Short mmCIF file of C-alpha atoms in Angstrom, two decimals:
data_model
loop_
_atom_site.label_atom_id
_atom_site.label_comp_id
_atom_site.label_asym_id
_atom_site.label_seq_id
_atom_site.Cartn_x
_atom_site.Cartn_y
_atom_site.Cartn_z
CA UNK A 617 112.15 25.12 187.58
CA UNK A 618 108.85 26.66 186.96
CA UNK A 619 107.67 26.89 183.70
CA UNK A 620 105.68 29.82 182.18
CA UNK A 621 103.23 29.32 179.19
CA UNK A 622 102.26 32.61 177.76
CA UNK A 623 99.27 32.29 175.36
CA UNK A 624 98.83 33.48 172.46
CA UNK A 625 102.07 33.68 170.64
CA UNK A 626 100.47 36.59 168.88
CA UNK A 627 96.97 38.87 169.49
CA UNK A 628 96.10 40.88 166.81
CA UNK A 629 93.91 43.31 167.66
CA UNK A 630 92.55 46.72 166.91
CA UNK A 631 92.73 50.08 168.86
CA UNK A 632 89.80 50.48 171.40
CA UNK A 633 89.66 46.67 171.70
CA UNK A 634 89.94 44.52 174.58
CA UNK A 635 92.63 42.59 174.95
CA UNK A 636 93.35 39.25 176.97
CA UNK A 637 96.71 38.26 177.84
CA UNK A 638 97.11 34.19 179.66
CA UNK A 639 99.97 33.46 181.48
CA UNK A 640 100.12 29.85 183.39
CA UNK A 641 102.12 28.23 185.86
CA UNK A 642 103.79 24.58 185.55
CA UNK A 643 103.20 24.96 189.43
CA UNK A 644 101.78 27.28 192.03
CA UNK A 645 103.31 30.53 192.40
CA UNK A 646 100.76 32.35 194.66
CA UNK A 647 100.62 35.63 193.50
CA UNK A 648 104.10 35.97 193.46
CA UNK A 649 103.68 36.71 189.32
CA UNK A 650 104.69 39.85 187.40
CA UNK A 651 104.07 41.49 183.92
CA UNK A 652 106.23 43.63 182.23
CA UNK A 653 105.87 45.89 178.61
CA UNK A 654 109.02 45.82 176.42
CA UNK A 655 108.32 47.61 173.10
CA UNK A 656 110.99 47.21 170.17
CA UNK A 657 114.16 48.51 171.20
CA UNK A 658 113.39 49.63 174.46
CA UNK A 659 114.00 48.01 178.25
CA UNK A 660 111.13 46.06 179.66
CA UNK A 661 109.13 48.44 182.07
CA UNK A 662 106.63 46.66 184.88
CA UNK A 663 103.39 46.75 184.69
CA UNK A 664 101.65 44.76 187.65
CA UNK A 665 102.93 43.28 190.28
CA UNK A 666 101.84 40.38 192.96
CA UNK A 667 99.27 39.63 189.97
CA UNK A 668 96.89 42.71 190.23
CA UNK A 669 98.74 45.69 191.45
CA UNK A 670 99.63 48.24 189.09
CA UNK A 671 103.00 50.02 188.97
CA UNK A 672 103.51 53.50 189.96
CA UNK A 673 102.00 55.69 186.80
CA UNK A 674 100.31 52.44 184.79
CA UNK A 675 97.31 53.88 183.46
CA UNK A 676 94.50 52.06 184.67
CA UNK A 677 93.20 50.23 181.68
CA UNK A 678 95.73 47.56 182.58
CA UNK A 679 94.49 44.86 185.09
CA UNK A 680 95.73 41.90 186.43
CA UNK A 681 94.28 39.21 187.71
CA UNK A 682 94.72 35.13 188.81
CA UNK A 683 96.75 33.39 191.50
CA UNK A 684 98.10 30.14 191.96
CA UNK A 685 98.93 28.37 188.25
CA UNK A 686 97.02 30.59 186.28
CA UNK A 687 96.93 34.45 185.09
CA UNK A 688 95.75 37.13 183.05
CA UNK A 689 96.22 40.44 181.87
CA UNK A 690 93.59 42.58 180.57
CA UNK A 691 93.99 45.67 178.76
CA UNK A 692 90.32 47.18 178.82
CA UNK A 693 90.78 49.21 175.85
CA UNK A 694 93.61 49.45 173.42
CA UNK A 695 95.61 52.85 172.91
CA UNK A 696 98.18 52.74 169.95
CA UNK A 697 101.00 52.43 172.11
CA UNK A 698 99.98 49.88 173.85
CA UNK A 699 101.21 47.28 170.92
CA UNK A 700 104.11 45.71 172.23
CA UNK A 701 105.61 42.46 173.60
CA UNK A 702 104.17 41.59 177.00
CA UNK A 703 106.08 39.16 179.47
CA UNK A 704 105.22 37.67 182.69
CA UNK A 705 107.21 36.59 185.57
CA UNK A 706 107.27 34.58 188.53
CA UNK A 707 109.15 35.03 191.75
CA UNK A 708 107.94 32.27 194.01
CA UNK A 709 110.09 29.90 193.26
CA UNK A 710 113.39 31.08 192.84
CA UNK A 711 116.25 30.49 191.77
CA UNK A 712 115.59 30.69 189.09
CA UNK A 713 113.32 33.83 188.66
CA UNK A 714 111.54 32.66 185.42
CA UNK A 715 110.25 34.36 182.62
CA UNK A 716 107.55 33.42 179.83
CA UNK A 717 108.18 33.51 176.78
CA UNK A 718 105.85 36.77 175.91
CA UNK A 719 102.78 37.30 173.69
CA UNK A 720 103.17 39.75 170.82
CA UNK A 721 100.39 42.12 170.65
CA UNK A 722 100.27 43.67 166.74
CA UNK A 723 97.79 46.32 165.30
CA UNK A 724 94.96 44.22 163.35
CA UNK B 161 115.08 59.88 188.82
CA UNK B 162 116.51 56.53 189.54
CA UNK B 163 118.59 56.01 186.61
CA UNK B 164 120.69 52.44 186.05
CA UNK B 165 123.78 53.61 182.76
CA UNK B 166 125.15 49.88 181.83
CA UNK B 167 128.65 49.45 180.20
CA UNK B 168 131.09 47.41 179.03
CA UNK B 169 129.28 45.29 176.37
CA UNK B 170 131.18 44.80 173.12
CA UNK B 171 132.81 41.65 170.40
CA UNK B 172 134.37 39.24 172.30
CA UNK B 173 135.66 35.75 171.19
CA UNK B 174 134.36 32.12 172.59
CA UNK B 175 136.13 31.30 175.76
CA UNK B 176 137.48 34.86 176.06
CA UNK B 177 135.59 37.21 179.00
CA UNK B 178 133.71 40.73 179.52
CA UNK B 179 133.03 42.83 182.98
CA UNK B 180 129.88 44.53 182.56
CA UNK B 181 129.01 47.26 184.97
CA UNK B 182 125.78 49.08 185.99
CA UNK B 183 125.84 52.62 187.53
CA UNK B 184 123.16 53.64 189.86
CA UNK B 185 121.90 56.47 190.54
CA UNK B 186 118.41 58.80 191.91
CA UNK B 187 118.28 55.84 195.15
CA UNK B 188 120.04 54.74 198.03
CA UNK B 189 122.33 51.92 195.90
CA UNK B 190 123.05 49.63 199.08
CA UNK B 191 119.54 49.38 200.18
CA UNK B 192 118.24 47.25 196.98
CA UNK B 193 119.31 44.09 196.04
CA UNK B 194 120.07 43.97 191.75
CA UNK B 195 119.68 41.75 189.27
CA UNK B 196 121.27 41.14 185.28
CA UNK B 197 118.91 39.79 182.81
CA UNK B 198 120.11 38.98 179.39
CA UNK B 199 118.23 38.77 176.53
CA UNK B 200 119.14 37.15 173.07
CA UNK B 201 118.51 38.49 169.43
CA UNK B 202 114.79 38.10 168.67
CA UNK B 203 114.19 35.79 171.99
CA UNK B 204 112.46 36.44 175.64
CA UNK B 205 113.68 37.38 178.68
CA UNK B 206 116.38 35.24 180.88
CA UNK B 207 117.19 36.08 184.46
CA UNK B 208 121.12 35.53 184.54
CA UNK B 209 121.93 36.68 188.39
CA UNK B 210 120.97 38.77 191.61
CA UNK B 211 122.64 40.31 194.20
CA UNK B 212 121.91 41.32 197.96
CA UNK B 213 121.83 45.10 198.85
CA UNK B 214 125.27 44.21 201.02
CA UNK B 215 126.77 41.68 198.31
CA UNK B 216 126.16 38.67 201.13
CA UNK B 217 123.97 37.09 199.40
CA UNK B 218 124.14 35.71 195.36
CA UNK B 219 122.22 33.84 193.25
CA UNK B 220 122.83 32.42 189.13
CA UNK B 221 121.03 30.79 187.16
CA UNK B 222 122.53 27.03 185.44
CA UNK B 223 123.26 28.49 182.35
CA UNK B 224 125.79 30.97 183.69
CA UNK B 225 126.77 29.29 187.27
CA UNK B 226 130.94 28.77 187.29
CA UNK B 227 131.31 31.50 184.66
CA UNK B 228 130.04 34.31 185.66
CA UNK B 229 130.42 36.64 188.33
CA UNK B 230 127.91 39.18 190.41
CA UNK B 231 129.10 41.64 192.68
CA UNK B 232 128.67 45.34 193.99
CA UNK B 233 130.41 48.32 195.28
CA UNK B 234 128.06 50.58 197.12
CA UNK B 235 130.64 52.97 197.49
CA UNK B 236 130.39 53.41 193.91
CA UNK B 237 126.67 53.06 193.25
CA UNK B 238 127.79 50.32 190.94
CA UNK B 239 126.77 46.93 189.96
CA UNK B 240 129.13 44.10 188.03
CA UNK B 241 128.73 41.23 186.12
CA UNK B 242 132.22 39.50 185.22
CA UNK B 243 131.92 36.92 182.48
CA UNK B 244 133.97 33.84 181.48
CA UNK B 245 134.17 31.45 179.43
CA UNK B 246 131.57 33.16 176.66
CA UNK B 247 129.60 31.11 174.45
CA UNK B 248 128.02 31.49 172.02
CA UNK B 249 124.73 31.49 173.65
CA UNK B 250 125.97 34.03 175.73
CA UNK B 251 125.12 36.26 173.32
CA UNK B 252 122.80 38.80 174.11
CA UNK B 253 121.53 41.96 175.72
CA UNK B 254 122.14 42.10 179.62
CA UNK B 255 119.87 44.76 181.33
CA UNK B 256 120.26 45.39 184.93
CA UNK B 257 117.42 46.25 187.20
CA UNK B 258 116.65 47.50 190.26
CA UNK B 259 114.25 45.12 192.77
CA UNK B 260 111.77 46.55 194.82
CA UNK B 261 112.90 47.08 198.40
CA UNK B 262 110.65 44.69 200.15
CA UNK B 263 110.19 42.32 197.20
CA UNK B 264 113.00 40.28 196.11
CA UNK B 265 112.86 39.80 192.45
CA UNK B 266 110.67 42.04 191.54
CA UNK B 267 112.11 44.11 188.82
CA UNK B 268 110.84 48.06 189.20
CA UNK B 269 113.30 49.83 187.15
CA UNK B 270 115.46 48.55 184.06
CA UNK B 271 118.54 49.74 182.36
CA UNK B 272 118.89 50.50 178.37
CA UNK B 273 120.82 47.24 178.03
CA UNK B 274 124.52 46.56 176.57
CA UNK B 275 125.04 43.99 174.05
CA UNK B 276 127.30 41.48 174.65
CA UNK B 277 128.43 39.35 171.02
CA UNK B 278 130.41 36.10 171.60
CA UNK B 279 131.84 35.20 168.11
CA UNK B 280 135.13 34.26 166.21
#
């Protein structure tokens, strides 16, 4: 099974920021890696997919980048509803489709 | 507007069972392979099982493998998940999602969830 590491735990950060958002591999999954929004109570929503492309209607402060074992997401500068709980996702090696365990990002 | 409605969540006793269904609708249902992910209270995100567009092909993950049970009818736009055995663990939140046509397991739209709670 491949494991994901998601790092940090928690970002606190304030609006306007930058934030940085690690996601790595316990193997290779070419750029077969995913990230995905879920804010309290809500369904997750995708955000980038194959690593750097953006979903249909994610604005474009979002960015993705990496391949292989390691990843990041960048959000260039944060917007208030941007704080949520941010998950990535591989689908190279499957089953199982594996998940990491997400990086809260909280208003500083 | 693709839409996914799930159902069927609820209280349900350990070792007792649940059928959890997933209505489709805004796409051509048969054309896209789905998926269930659950997710417990206050944890991540745990891919649970995936279907084929045509229901030929299925896939579980350990946890669930023997006790649950993934299948389709196209003719109803509707997605099931039949579950035995509960545990516990099974407790949870189970989402279904839509993959991307041309990318299996890639998740592009998501359901409100159902809860599922497995206690005595």
């Amino acid at each position: 099974e491949t494991v994901l590491t998601q790092s940090p735990a928690t970002l606190s950060l304030s609006p306007g920021e930058r934030a940085t958002l690690s996601c790595r591999a316990s193997q290779s999954v070419g750029s077969y890696l995913a990230w995905y929004q879920q804010k309290p109570g809500q369904a997750p929503r995708l955000l980038i997919s194959d690593a750097s492309n953006r979903a249909t209607g994610i604005p474009a402060r979002f960015s993705g980048s990496g391949s292989g074992t390691d990843f990041t997401l960048t959000i260039s500068s944060l917007e208030p509803e941007d704080f949520a709980v941010y998950y990535c996702q591989q689908r190279n090696n499957w089953p199982p489709v594996t998940f990491g365990q997400g990086t809260r990002l909280e208003i500083k | 507007e693709v839409q996914l409605l799930e159902s069927g969540g609820g209280l349900v006793k350990p070792g007792g069972s649940l059928r959890l269904s997933c209505a489709a609708s805004g796409f051509t249902f048969s054309s896209y392979a789905m998926t269930w992910v659950r997710q417990a209270p206050g944890k991540g995100l745990e891919w649970v099982s995936s279907i084929s567009g045509s229901a030929d092909s299925t896939y579980y993950a350990d946890s669930v493998k023997g006790r649950f049970t993934i299948s389709r009818d196209n003719s109803k736009n509707t997605m099931y998940l039949q579950m035995n055995s509960l545990r516990a663990e099974d407790t949870a939140i189970y989402y279904c999602a839509k993959e991307e046509q041309w990318r299996q397991r890639l998740m592009d739209v998501w359901g409100q969830g159902t809860t599922v709670t497995v206690s005595s």
